[in-house]
Amino acid sequence: MPNENAIVGLVTGIEPSLENRTAEAALRERPDGVEVSFEQAPVVRLVPGDIAVGTLEILEQLRRIRQPAYVEFDPETRAIVRLLIPLVSRVETIREDSDVIRIRLEASHAIHTLDRNTPDYDELRATLVEAEKSRETLVITDTDDHRIIDVRPWPHERFPHEPPGPARPPGLLMRIWKWFHHWCCRWFCWFWCCHSSARAQALFNQMSTQTCSPLTVPSPCIPFLYPDNGCWARAHEMCRLMQLQGAHPRKVWIDGWLITPTRNHPNCEVHWSWHVAPTLCVRRWWPFSVRDMVIDPSLFTMPVTLATWKGAQGDPSATLTPSAASLYWRTYMPTDPGYIDTTNQLAYYRLQLKNRSLQPAGPPPYAFCP
């Protein structure tokens, strides 16, 4: 059965309110603890402590963007002792290995696992397997290394950021224009649509400067330091910013069982089922020769070739698929022309980065990683 000393749901209120005061001021005002209310759950308290200010700020932001929180509390004092940020999603696929179950979720490109030694393993597994068949939406809580510890049905009719329906396919004239534009840019407009190596590096540097400070995560920064998830939103925002600079980005998608070394995770690696990043057409030194270079500040410090980008992700059999910059999220939400979901997803993953940074290992990057 679910942990009886845990609450999963939307934050409905914080007392005293943070509308006209900072989290630090609220904790000073209530030294015995700020009250946090959840839907259909008893009130819990957040008491002053080393990470209380940051935790309260995260809870307030989750309340504002209507994303669920997972809190564990002391049953005697009702004081919050742990905060995690769940993911609302459907189950896509389940792969059972000898020691662990690997789960792919619709609203995630990370690999989530269910350890056979997890408390309530049988109940959690049964819920996930049934949800894979029924397409039921779940609220899934996992640890910082993406081990699932709590799974519950999502009680609301629609889960956050769900698209209203499939995108309308482009008309014949638009398809002809896209075909012409692609080949024109690729071969005949070598100088107009492709970029010099210096220009590609300059654009990369501009994207890198958008990275979030991990303890403050001010909007509209991009959470490159949280590589675990949300790459589709990071890529879409980078494409938007590069287009504002007059660039002509595209995207490249990689699919496989990816294990990617990184200094931005306490385990020094992340596990993905797919990943996406912008690309730029870059001119080479002889006329009319070009190559695609990947712009991915979550993994590199400079533009890299497709081969280098693929090689860093640990699966030689992985496949690469190019696309237009407008393709937002292949199977879940093909377009986001108003950047509404992009904005929401970046806000969500900024909070994941901040919550990780409040943990004992501290903020990334981690010097102990190779």
mmCIF file of C-alpha atoms in Angstrom:
data_model
loop_
_atom_site.group_PDB
_atom_site.id
_atom_site.type_symbol
_atom_site.label_atom_id
_atom_site.label_comp_id
_atom_site.label_asym_id
_atom_site.label_seq_id
_atom_site.Cartn_x
_atom_site.Cartn_y
_atom_site.Cartn_z
ATOM 1 C CA MET A 1 0.000 0.000 0.000
ATOM 2 C CA PRO A 2 1.191 3.603 -0.523
ATOM 3 C CA ASN A 3 3.293 5.188 2.203
ATOM 4 C CA GLU A 4 0.771 6.367 4.790
ATOM 5 C CA ASN A 5 3.133 9.179 5.774
ATOM 6 C CA ALA A 6 3.294 10.590 2.249
ATOM 7 C CA ILE A 7 0.999 12.963 0.380
ATOM 8 C CA VAL A 8 0.824 13.195 -3.414
ATOM 9 C CA GLY A 9 -1.293 15.894 -5.008
ATOM 10 C CA LEU A 10 -1.718 19.510 -5.955
ATOM 11 C CA VAL A 11 -0.681 22.150 -3.430
ATOM 12 C CA THR A 12 -3.842 24.135 -2.725
ATOM 13 C CA GLY A 13 -2.576 26.659 -0.197
ATOM 14 C CA ILE A 14 0.344 27.954 1.838
ATOM 15 C CA GLU A 15 -0.223 29.850 5.099
ATOM 16 C CA PRO A 16 1.010 32.503 5.493
ATOM 17 C CA SER A 17 0.636 33.276 1.808
ATOM 18 C CA LEU A 18 3.727 34.055 -0.253
ATOM 19 C CA GLU A 19 1.853 36.520 -2.450
ATOM 20 C CA ASN A 20 3.236 39.524 -0.550
ATOM 21 C CA ARG A 21 6.209 38.057 1.287
ATOM 22 C CA THR A 22 9.276 35.972 0.591
ATOM 23 C CA ALA A 23 9.678 32.368 1.684
ATOM 24 C CA GLU A 24 12.342 33.488 4.146
ATOM 25 C CA ALA A 25 9.964 36.053 5.688
ATOM 26 C CA ALA A 26 7.154 33.475 5.943
ATOM 27 C CA LEU A 27 9.408 31.058 7.825
ATOM 28 C CA ARG A 28 10.540 33.824 10.185
ATOM 29 C CA GLU A 29 6.905 34.724 10.802
ATOM 30 C CA ARG A 30 6.006 31.089 11.576
ATOM 31 C CA PRO A 31 8.962 29.584 13.489
ATOM 32 C CA ASP A 32 6.769 26.590 14.365
ATOM 33 C CA GLY A 33 6.247 25.892 10.641
ATOM 34 C CA VAL A 34 4.492 27.201 7.541
ATOM 35 C CA GLU A 35 1.255 25.309 6.835
ATOM 36 C CA VAL A 36 0.993 23.581 3.448
ATOM 37 C CA SER A 37 -2.394 22.341 2.239
ATOM 38 C CA PHE A 38 -3.054 19.659 -0.379
ATOM 39 C CA GLU A 39 -6.250 18.578 -2.082
ATOM 40 C CA GLN A 40 -8.134 15.987 -0.015
ATOM 41 C CA ALA A 41 -5.237 15.609 2.438
ATOM 42 C CA PRO A 42 -4.438 16.866 5.942
ATOM 43 C CA VAL A 43 -2.343 19.991 6.419
ATOM 44 C CA VAL A 44 1.393 19.493 6.926
ATOM 45 C CA ARG A 45 4.044 21.929 8.085
ATOM 46 C CA LEU A 46 7.388 23.058 6.756
ATOM 47 C CA VAL A 47 9.596 24.034 9.667
ATOM 48 C CA PRO A 48 12.678 26.291 9.421
ATOM 49 C CA GLY A 49 15.887 24.500 8.493
ATOM 50 C CA ASP A 50 18.871 24.501 6.148
ATOM 51 C CA ILE A 51 16.859 23.940 2.958
ATOM 52 C CA ALA A 52 13.455 25.150 4.143
ATOM 53 C CA VAL A 53 13.525 28.415 2.150
ATOM 54 C CA GLY A 54 14.289 26.646 -1.125
ATOM 55 C CA THR A 55 11.763 23.898 -0.402
ATOM 56 C CA LEU A 56 9.019 26.434 0.335
ATOM 57 C CA GLU A 57 9.820 28.319 -2.875
ATOM 58 C CA ILE A 58 9.479 25.068 -4.847
ATOM 59 C CA LEU A 59 6.137 24.249 -3.185
ATOM 60 C CA GLU A 60 4.834 27.726 -4.012
ATOM 61 C CA GLN A 61 5.895 27.430 -7.651
ATOM 62 C CA LEU A 62 4.288 23.982 -7.920
ATOM 63 C CA ARG A 63 1.093 25.515 -6.562
ATOM 64 C CA ARG A 64 1.197 28.270 -9.174
ATOM 65 C CA ILE A 65 1.826 26.008 -12.156
ATOM 66 C CA ARG A 66 -0.580 23.337 -10.830
ATOM 67 C CA GLN A 67 1.916 20.506 -10.770
ATOM 68 C CA PRO A 68 1.681 17.815 -8.066
ATOM 69 C CA ALA A 69 4.132 17.453 -5.203
ATOM 70 C CA TYR A 70 5.153 14.400 -3.197
ATOM 71 C CA VAL A 71 5.937 15.084 0.472
ATOM 72 C CA GLU A 72 6.821 12.713 3.269
ATOM 73 C CA PHE A 73 6.097 13.941 6.799
ATOM 74 C CA ASP A 74 6.781 12.993 10.392
ATOM 75 C CA PRO A 75 3.563 11.345 11.694
ATOM 76 C CA GLU A 76 3.921 12.923 15.153
ATOM 77 C CA THR A 77 4.780 16.504 14.240
ATOM 78 C CA ARG A 78 3.370 16.515 10.675
ATOM 79 C CA ALA A 79 6.583 18.278 9.624
ATOM 80 C CA ILE A 80 7.707 17.765 6.017
ATOM 81 C CA VAL A 81 10.897 15.704 5.865
ATOM 82 C CA ARG A 82 11.188 15.102 2.114
ATOM 83 C CA LEU A 83 10.008 16.720 -1.105
ATOM 84 C CA LEU A 84 9.987 15.109 -4.544
ATOM 85 C CA ILE A 85 8.371 16.350 -7.745
ATOM 86 C CA PRO A 86 6.272 13.640 -9.461
ATOM 87 C CA LEU A 87 5.619 13.239 -13.146
ATOM 88 C CA VAL A 88 2.111 12.941 -14.588
ATOM 89 C CA SER A 89 2.148 10.564 -17.542
ATOM 90 C CA ARG A 90 0.859 7.440 -19.219
ATOM 91 C CA VAL A 91 3.014 4.311 -19.382
ATOM 92 C CA GLU A 92 4.467 3.691 -22.834
ATOM 93 C CA THR A 93 6.432 0.436 -22.497
ATOM 94 C CA ILE A 94 7.697 -1.866 -19.743
ATOM 95 C CA ARG A 95 10.801 -4.046 -20.043
ATOM 96 C CA GLU A 96 11.466 -6.591 -17.296
ATOM 97 C CA ASP A 97 15.080 -7.584 -16.636
ATOM 98 C CA SER A 98 16.324 -9.998 -13.989
ATOM 99 C CA ASP A 99 16.857 -7.409 -11.260
ATOM 100 C CA VAL A 100 14.874 -4.372 -12.348
ATOM 101 C CA ILE A 101 11.932 -3.248 -14.457
ATOM 102 C CA ARG A 102 12.651 -0.450 -16.952
ATOM 103 C CA ILE A 103 9.731 1.806 -17.782
ATOM 104 C CA ARG A 104 9.327 4.284 -20.594
ATOM 105 C CA LEU A 105 6.767 7.002 -19.941
ATOM 106 C CA GLU A 106 4.957 9.057 -22.569
ATOM 107 C CA ALA A 107 5.827 12.364 -20.942
ATOM 108 C CA SER A 108 9.517 11.587 -20.431
ATOM 109 C CA HIS A 109 12.618 10.560 -22.331
ATOM 110 C CA ALA A 110 14.383 9.282 -19.192
ATOM 111 C CA ILE A 111 14.468 5.577 -18.335
ATOM 112 C CA HIS A 112 12.569 5.041 -15.069
ATOM 113 C CA THR A 113 13.162 1.864 -13.062
ATOM 114 C CA LEU A 114 11.297 -0.210 -10.505
ATOM 115 C CA ASP A 115 13.647 -2.171 -8.250
ATOM 116 C CA ARG A 116 12.392 -5.583 -7.144
ATOM 117 C CA ASN A 117 13.483 -4.735 -3.579
ATOM 118 C CA THR A 118 11.273 -1.652 -3.461
ATOM 119 C CA PRO A 119 8.628 -1.724 -0.708
ATOM 120 C CA ASP A 120 5.204 -2.580 -2.194
ATOM 121 C CA TYR A 121 6.951 -3.784 -5.358
ATOM 122 C CA ASP A 122 4.125 -6.120 -6.358
ATOM 123 C CA GLU A 123 1.469 -3.427 -6.016
ATOM 124 C CA LEU A 124 3.533 -0.830 -7.888
ATOM 125 C CA ARG A 125 4.298 -3.266 -10.701
ATOM 126 C CA ALA A 126 0.658 -4.293 -11.032
ATOM 127 C CA THR A 127 -0.455 -0.664 -11.241
ATOM 128 C CA LEU A 128 2.117 0.123 -13.935
ATOM 129 C CA VAL A 129 1.316 -2.984 -16.001
ATOM 130 C CA GLU A 130 -2.415 -2.318 -15.846
ATOM 131 C CA ALA A 131 -1.892 1.339 -16.792
ATOM 132 C CA GLU A 132 0.159 0.262 -19.825
ATOM 133 C CA LYS A 133 -2.824 -1.771 -21.031
ATOM 134 C CA SER A 134 -5.586 0.686 -20.102
ATOM 135 C CA ARG A 135 -3.742 3.892 -21.060
ATOM 136 C CA GLU A 136 -4.655 5.311 -17.654
ATOM 137 C CA THR A 137 -2.851 8.463 -16.566
ATOM 138 C CA LEU A 138 -0.706 8.079 -13.448
ATOM 139 C CA VAL A 139 1.158 10.384 -11.109
ATOM 140 C CA ILE A 140 4.551 8.710 -10.716
ATOM 141 C CA THR A 141 7.124 9.645 -8.096
ATOM 142 C CA ASP A 142 10.732 8.562 -8.424
ATOM 143 C CA THR A 143 13.960 9.375 -6.635
ATOM 144 C CA ASP A 144 16.759 11.519 -8.003
ATOM 145 C CA ASP A 145 18.167 8.482 -9.837
ATOM 146 C CA HIS A 146 14.680 7.730 -11.273
ATOM 147 C CA ARG A 147 13.805 4.711 -9.137
ATOM 148 C CA ILE A 148 10.025 4.653 -8.803
ATOM 149 C CA ILE A 149 8.733 4.688 -5.217
ATOM 150 C CA ASP A 150 5.082 5.726 -5.603
ATOM 151 C CA VAL A 151 2.443 5.275 -8.314
ATOM 152 C CA ARG A 152 -1.147 6.506 -8.106
ATOM 153 C CA PRO A 153 -3.973 7.278 -10.525
ATOM 154 C CA TRP A 154 -4.140 10.918 -11.597
ATOM 155 C CA PRO A 155 -7.582 12.046 -10.386
ATOM 156 C CA HIS A 156 -8.048 14.931 -12.794
ATOM 157 C CA GLU A 157 -9.711 14.635 -16.195
ATOM 158 C CA ARG A 158 -6.727 15.896 -18.154
ATOM 159 C CA PHE A 159 -3.122 15.834 -17.150
ATOM 160 C CA PRO A 160 -0.884 18.905 -17.415
ATOM 161 C CA HIS A 161 0.044 20.076 -20.900
ATOM 162 C CA GLU A 162 -1.991 17.399 -22.724
ATOM 163 C CA PRO A 163 -2.678 18.584 -26.277
ATOM 164 C CA PRO A 164 -6.305 19.026 -27.311
ATOM 165 C CA GLY A 165 -5.905 16.635 -30.248
ATOM 166 C CA PRO A 166 -3.629 15.604 -33.104
ATOM 167 C CA ALA A 167 -2.092 18.341 -35.192
ATOM 168 C CA ARG A 168 -3.594 18.951 -38.623
ATOM 169 C CA PRO A 169 -1.273 17.614 -41.344
ATOM 170 C CA PRO A 170 0.219 20.293 -43.610
ATOM 171 C CA GLY A 171 -1.537 20.967 -46.903
ATOM 172 C CA LEU A 172 -0.101 20.173 -50.332
ATOM 173 C CA LEU A 173 1.273 23.675 -50.932
ATOM 174 C CA MET A 174 2.956 23.707 -47.523
ATOM 175 C CA ARG A 175 4.532 20.279 -48.156
ATOM 176 C CA ILE A 176 5.828 21.474 -51.540
ATOM 177 C CA TRP A 177 7.210 24.632 -49.944
ATOM 178 C CA LYS A 178 8.949 22.657 -47.165
ATOM 179 C CA TRP A 179 10.474 20.286 -49.711
ATOM 180 C CA PHE A 180 11.694 23.185 -51.868
ATOM 181 C CA HIS A 181 12.963 25.125 -48.853
ATOM 182 C CA HIS A 182 14.894 22.129 -47.538
ATOM 183 C CA TRP A 183 16.693 21.377 -50.794
ATOM 184 C CA CYS A 184 17.172 25.039 -51.606
ATOM 185 C CA CYS A 185 18.811 25.627 -48.250
ATOM 186 C CA ARG A 186 20.790 22.419 -48.436
ATOM 187 C CA TRP A 187 22.383 22.786 -51.832
ATOM 188 C CA PHE A 188 21.600 26.042 -53.640
ATOM 189 C CA CYS A 189 21.579 28.565 -50.817
ATOM 190 C CA TRP A 190 24.884 27.469 -49.311
ATOM 191 C CA PHE A 191 25.760 30.972 -48.178
ATOM 192 C CA TRP A 192 22.261 32.174 -47.208
ATOM 193 C CA CYS A 193 20.968 29.321 -45.012
ATOM 194 C CA CYS A 194 24.170 27.690 -43.763
ATOM 195 C CA HIS A 195 26.504 29.250 -41.219
ATOM 196 C CA SER A 196 30.215 29.642 -40.787
ATOM 197 C CA SER A 197 31.933 27.672 -38.027
ATOM 198 C CA ALA A 198 32.493 30.909 -36.124
ATOM 199 C CA ARG A 199 28.804 31.801 -36.367
ATOM 200 C CA ALA A 200 27.793 28.314 -35.141
ATOM 201 C CA GLN A 201 30.130 28.651 -32.142
ATOM 202 C CA ALA A 202 28.755 32.122 -31.390
ATOM 203 C CA LEU A 203 25.192 30.783 -31.435
ATOM 204 C CA PHE A 204 26.237 27.895 -29.193
ATOM 205 C CA ASN A 205 27.779 30.369 -26.744
ATOM 206 C CA GLN A 206 24.580 32.422 -26.729
ATOM 207 C CA MET A 207 22.557 29.320 -25.895
ATOM 208 C CA SER A 208 24.972 28.353 -23.118
ATOM 209 C CA THR A 209 24.550 31.737 -21.440
ATOM 210 C CA GLN A 210 20.859 30.910 -20.955
ATOM 211 C CA THR A 211 21.738 28.181 -18.432
ATOM 212 C CA CYS A 212 20.099 28.316 -15.008
ATOM 213 C CA SER A 213 21.805 29.146 -11.758
ATOM 214 C CA PRO A 214 20.882 25.873 -10.004
ATOM 215 C CA LEU A 215 19.844 27.337 -6.640
ATOM 216 C CA THR A 216 17.776 30.253 -7.936
ATOM 217 C CA VAL A 217 16.642 29.033 -11.413
ATOM 218 C CA PRO A 218 15.341 32.442 -12.527
ATOM 219 C CA SER A 219 12.868 32.419 -15.413
ATOM 220 C CA PRO A 220 13.363 32.220 -18.391
ATOM 221 C CA CYS A 221 16.649 30.333 -17.967
ATOM 222 C CA ILE A 222 17.096 26.930 -19.624
ATOM 223 C CA PRO A 223 17.861 24.043 -17.193
ATOM 224 C CA PHE A 224 20.801 22.535 -19.066
ATOM 225 C CA LEU A 225 22.171 21.417 -15.667
ATOM 226 C CA TYR A 226 19.209 19.022 -15.334
ATOM 227 C CA PRO A 227 19.895 16.744 -18.330
ATOM 228 C CA ASP A 228 17.700 13.916 -17.046
ATOM 229 C CA ASN A 229 14.544 15.044 -18.801
ATOM 230 C CA GLY A 230 12.835 17.796 -20.783
ATOM 231 C CA CYS A 231 15.196 17.859 -23.777
ATOM 232 C CA TRP A 232 12.316 18.530 -26.197
ATOM 233 C CA ALA A 233 11.492 21.799 -24.404
ATOM 234 C CA ARG A 234 15.145 22.846 -24.199
ATOM 235 C CA ALA A 235 15.611 22.149 -27.919
ATOM 236 C CA HIS A 236 12.446 24.034 -28.877
ATOM 237 C CA GLU A 237 13.429 27.086 -26.841
ATOM 238 C CA MET A 238 16.941 27.074 -28.314
ATOM 239 C CA CYS A 239 15.503 26.922 -31.827
ATOM 240 C CA ARG A 240 13.258 29.885 -31.030
ATOM 241 C CA LEU A 241 16.176 31.921 -29.700
ATOM 242 C CA MET A 242 18.402 31.055 -32.663
ATOM 243 C CA GLN A 243 15.641 31.953 -35.126
ATOM 244 C CA LEU A 244 15.398 35.358 -33.446
ATOM 245 C CA GLN A 245 19.091 35.744 -34.294
ATOM 246 C CA GLY A 246 18.366 35.014 -37.971
ATOM 247 C CA ALA A 247 19.647 31.426 -37.864
ATOM 248 C CA HIS A 248 18.012 28.438 -39.573
ATOM 249 C CA PRO A 249 18.130 25.564 -37.048
ATOM 250 C CA ARG A 250 16.710 22.090 -37.476
ATOM 251 C CA LYS A 251 16.624 19.202 -34.994
ATOM 252 C CA VAL A 252 18.033 15.705 -34.691
ATOM 253 C CA TRP A 253 16.455 12.908 -32.635
ATOM 254 C CA ILE A 254 18.253 9.829 -31.320
ATOM 255 C CA ASP A 255 16.498 6.621 -30.229
ATOM 256 C CA GLY A 256 18.026 3.746 -28.280
ATOM 257 C CA TRP A 257 18.946 2.582 -24.783
ATOM 258 C CA LEU A 258 21.178 5.535 -24.080
ATOM 259 C CA ILE A 259 23.657 5.840 -21.196
ATOM 260 C CA THR A 260 25.306 9.248 -21.300
ATOM 261 C CA PRO A 261 28.139 10.386 -18.993
ATOM 262 C CA THR A 262 27.578 13.810 -17.458
ATOM 263 C CA ARG A 263 28.885 15.866 -14.555
ATOM 264 C CA ASN A 264 25.391 17.273 -14.062
ATOM 265 C CA HIS A 265 23.959 14.199 -12.299
ATOM 266 C CA PRO A 266 25.073 12.839 -8.918
ATOM 267 C CA ASN A 267 25.470 9.376 -10.500
ATOM 268 C CA CYS A 268 27.662 10.911 -13.225
ATOM 269 C CA GLU A 269 25.429 9.519 -15.988
ATOM 270 C CA VAL A 270 21.870 9.697 -17.273
ATOM 271 C CA HIS A 271 19.731 7.007 -18.927
ATOM 272 C CA TRP A 272 17.483 7.974 -21.842
ATOM 273 C CA SER A 273 15.280 6.188 -24.336
ATOM 274 C CA TRP A 274 15.613 9.127 -26.742
ATOM 275 C CA HIS A 275 17.044 12.616 -26.898
ATOM 276 C CA VAL A 276 16.754 15.652 -29.176
ATOM 277 C CA ALA A 277 18.850 18.743 -29.848
ATOM 278 C CA PRO A 278 18.999 21.537 -32.441
ATOM 279 C CA THR A 279 21.309 21.342 -35.430
ATOM 280 C CA LEU A 280 22.818 24.017 -37.653
ATOM 281 C CA CYS A 281 23.925 23.663 -41.257
ATOM 282 C CA VAL A 282 27.597 24.712 -41.201
ATOM 283 C CA ARG A 283 29.656 25.586 -44.271
ATOM 284 C CA ARG A 284 32.921 23.730 -44.773
ATOM 285 C CA TRP A 285 36.090 25.151 -46.282
ATOM 286 C CA TRP A 286 35.457 24.048 -49.864
ATOM 287 C CA PRO A 287 32.507 25.625 -51.763
ATOM 288 C CA PHE A 288 29.010 24.183 -51.449
ATOM 289 C CA SER A 289 30.040 21.535 -48.910
ATOM 290 C CA VAL A 290 28.107 21.524 -45.639
ATOM 291 C CA ARG A 291 27.575 19.387 -42.557
ATOM 292 C CA ASP A 292 25.134 19.418 -39.675
ATOM 293 C CA MET A 293 26.496 20.417 -36.271
ATOM 294 C CA VAL A 294 24.588 19.715 -33.057
ATOM 295 C CA ILE A 295 23.969 22.479 -30.501
ATOM 296 C CA ASP A 296 23.613 20.694 -27.162
ATOM 297 C CA PRO A 297 24.917 22.604 -24.091
ATOM 298 C CA SER A 298 23.539 19.872 -21.811
ATOM 299 C CA LEU A 299 26.347 17.589 -23.079
ATOM 300 C CA PHE A 300 29.026 19.679 -24.801
ATOM 301 C CA THR A 301 30.844 23.019 -24.718
ATOM 302 C CA MET A 302 30.865 23.531 -28.484
ATOM 303 C CA PRO A 303 28.994 22.464 -31.629
ATOM 304 C CA VAL A 304 29.728 18.812 -32.471
ATOM 305 C CA THR A 305 29.148 16.535 -35.436
ATOM 306 C CA LEU A 306 26.275 14.072 -35.525
ATOM 307 C CA ALA A 307 28.746 11.210 -35.101
ATOM 308 C CA THR A 308 30.296 12.780 -31.994
ATOM 309 C CA TRP A 309 26.867 13.518 -30.511
ATOM 310 C CA LYS A 310 25.695 9.952 -31.105
ATOM 311 C CA GLY A 311 28.938 8.446 -29.828
ATOM 312 C CA ALA A 312 28.617 10.250 -26.499
ATOM 313 C CA GLN A 313 25.304 8.558 -25.730
ATOM 314 C CA GLY A 314 26.499 5.010 -25.293
ATOM 315 C CA ASP A 315 24.469 3.006 -27.820
ATOM 316 C CA PRO A 316 26.215 2.264 -31.134
ATOM 317 C CA SER A 317 22.965 0.829 -32.522
ATOM 318 C CA ALA A 318 20.975 3.987 -31.775
ATOM 319 C CA THR A 319 19.254 5.642 -34.727
ATOM 320 C CA LEU A 320 19.315 9.310 -35.744
ATOM 321 C CA THR A 321 16.335 11.078 -37.320
ATOM 322 C CA PRO A 322 16.512 14.682 -38.576
ATOM 323 C CA SER A 323 13.467 16.927 -38.493
ATOM 324 C CA ALA A 324 12.333 20.487 -38.923
ATOM 325 C CA ALA A 325 12.746 22.830 -35.981
ATOM 326 C CA SER A 326 8.964 23.065 -35.667
ATOM 327 C CA LEU A 327 8.585 19.408 -34.570
ATOM 328 C CA TYR A 328 8.189 19.766 -30.808
ATOM 329 C CA TRP A 329 7.505 16.298 -29.368
ATOM 330 C CA ARG A 330 7.103 13.444 -31.825
ATOM 331 C CA THR A 331 4.547 11.111 -30.240
ATOM 332 C CA TYR A 332 2.927 13.317 -27.648
ATOM 333 C CA MET A 333 2.572 16.855 -28.984
ATOM 334 C CA PRO A 334 3.876 17.380 -32.535
ATOM 335 C CA THR A 335 3.728 21.186 -32.460
ATOM 336 C CA ASP A 336 3.884 23.990 -29.924
ATOM 337 C CA PRO A 337 3.646 27.103 -32.112
ATOM 338 C CA GLY A 338 2.837 29.432 -29.219
ATOM 339 C CA TYR A 339 5.599 27.969 -26.996
ATOM 340 C CA ILE A 340 3.027 27.522 -24.221
ATOM 341 C CA ASP A 341 3.963 23.947 -23.384
ATOM 342 C CA THR A 342 7.647 24.798 -23.840
ATOM 343 C CA THR A 343 7.323 27.477 -21.173
ATOM 344 C CA ASN A 344 5.456 25.142 -18.805
ATOM 345 C CA GLN A 345 7.911 22.286 -19.236
ATOM 346 C CA LEU A 346 10.931 24.531 -18.672
ATOM 347 C CA ALA A 347 9.316 25.864 -15.484
ATOM 348 C CA TYR A 348 8.735 22.293 -14.272
ATOM 349 C CA TYR A 349 12.309 21.159 -14.939
ATOM 350 C CA ARG A 350 13.764 24.315 -13.401
ATOM 351 C CA LEU A 351 12.085 23.194 -10.167
ATOM 352 C CA GLN A 352 13.542 19.691 -10.567
ATOM 353 C CA LEU A 353 16.995 21.262 -10.898
ATOM 354 C CA LYS A 354 16.465 23.425 -7.822
ATOM 355 C CA ASN A 355 15.194 20.507 -5.745
ATOM 356 C CA ARG A 356 18.244 18.417 -6.730
ATOM 357 C CA SER A 357 20.539 21.304 -5.813
ATOM 358 C CA LEU A 358 19.098 21.412 -2.276
ATOM 359 C CA GLN A 359 20.109 17.795 -1.614
ATOM 360 C CA PRO A 360 23.310 16.769 0.242
ATOM 361 C CA ALA A 361 25.356 16.437 -2.965
ATOM 362 C CA GLY A 362 24.685 20.122 -3.676
ATOM 363 C CA PRO A 363 24.196 21.797 -7.039
ATOM 364 C CA PRO A 364 25.687 20.530 -10.322
ATOM 365 C CA PRO A 365 28.171 20.238 -11.903
ATOM 366 C CA TYR A 366 29.712 17.604 -9.638
ATOM 367 C CA ALA A 367 33.494 17.696 -9.330
ATOM 368 C CA PHE A 368 33.642 14.025 -8.327
ATOM 369 C CA CYS A 369 32.420 12.967 -11.769
ATOM 370 C CA PRO A 370 35.153 12.179 -14.312
#
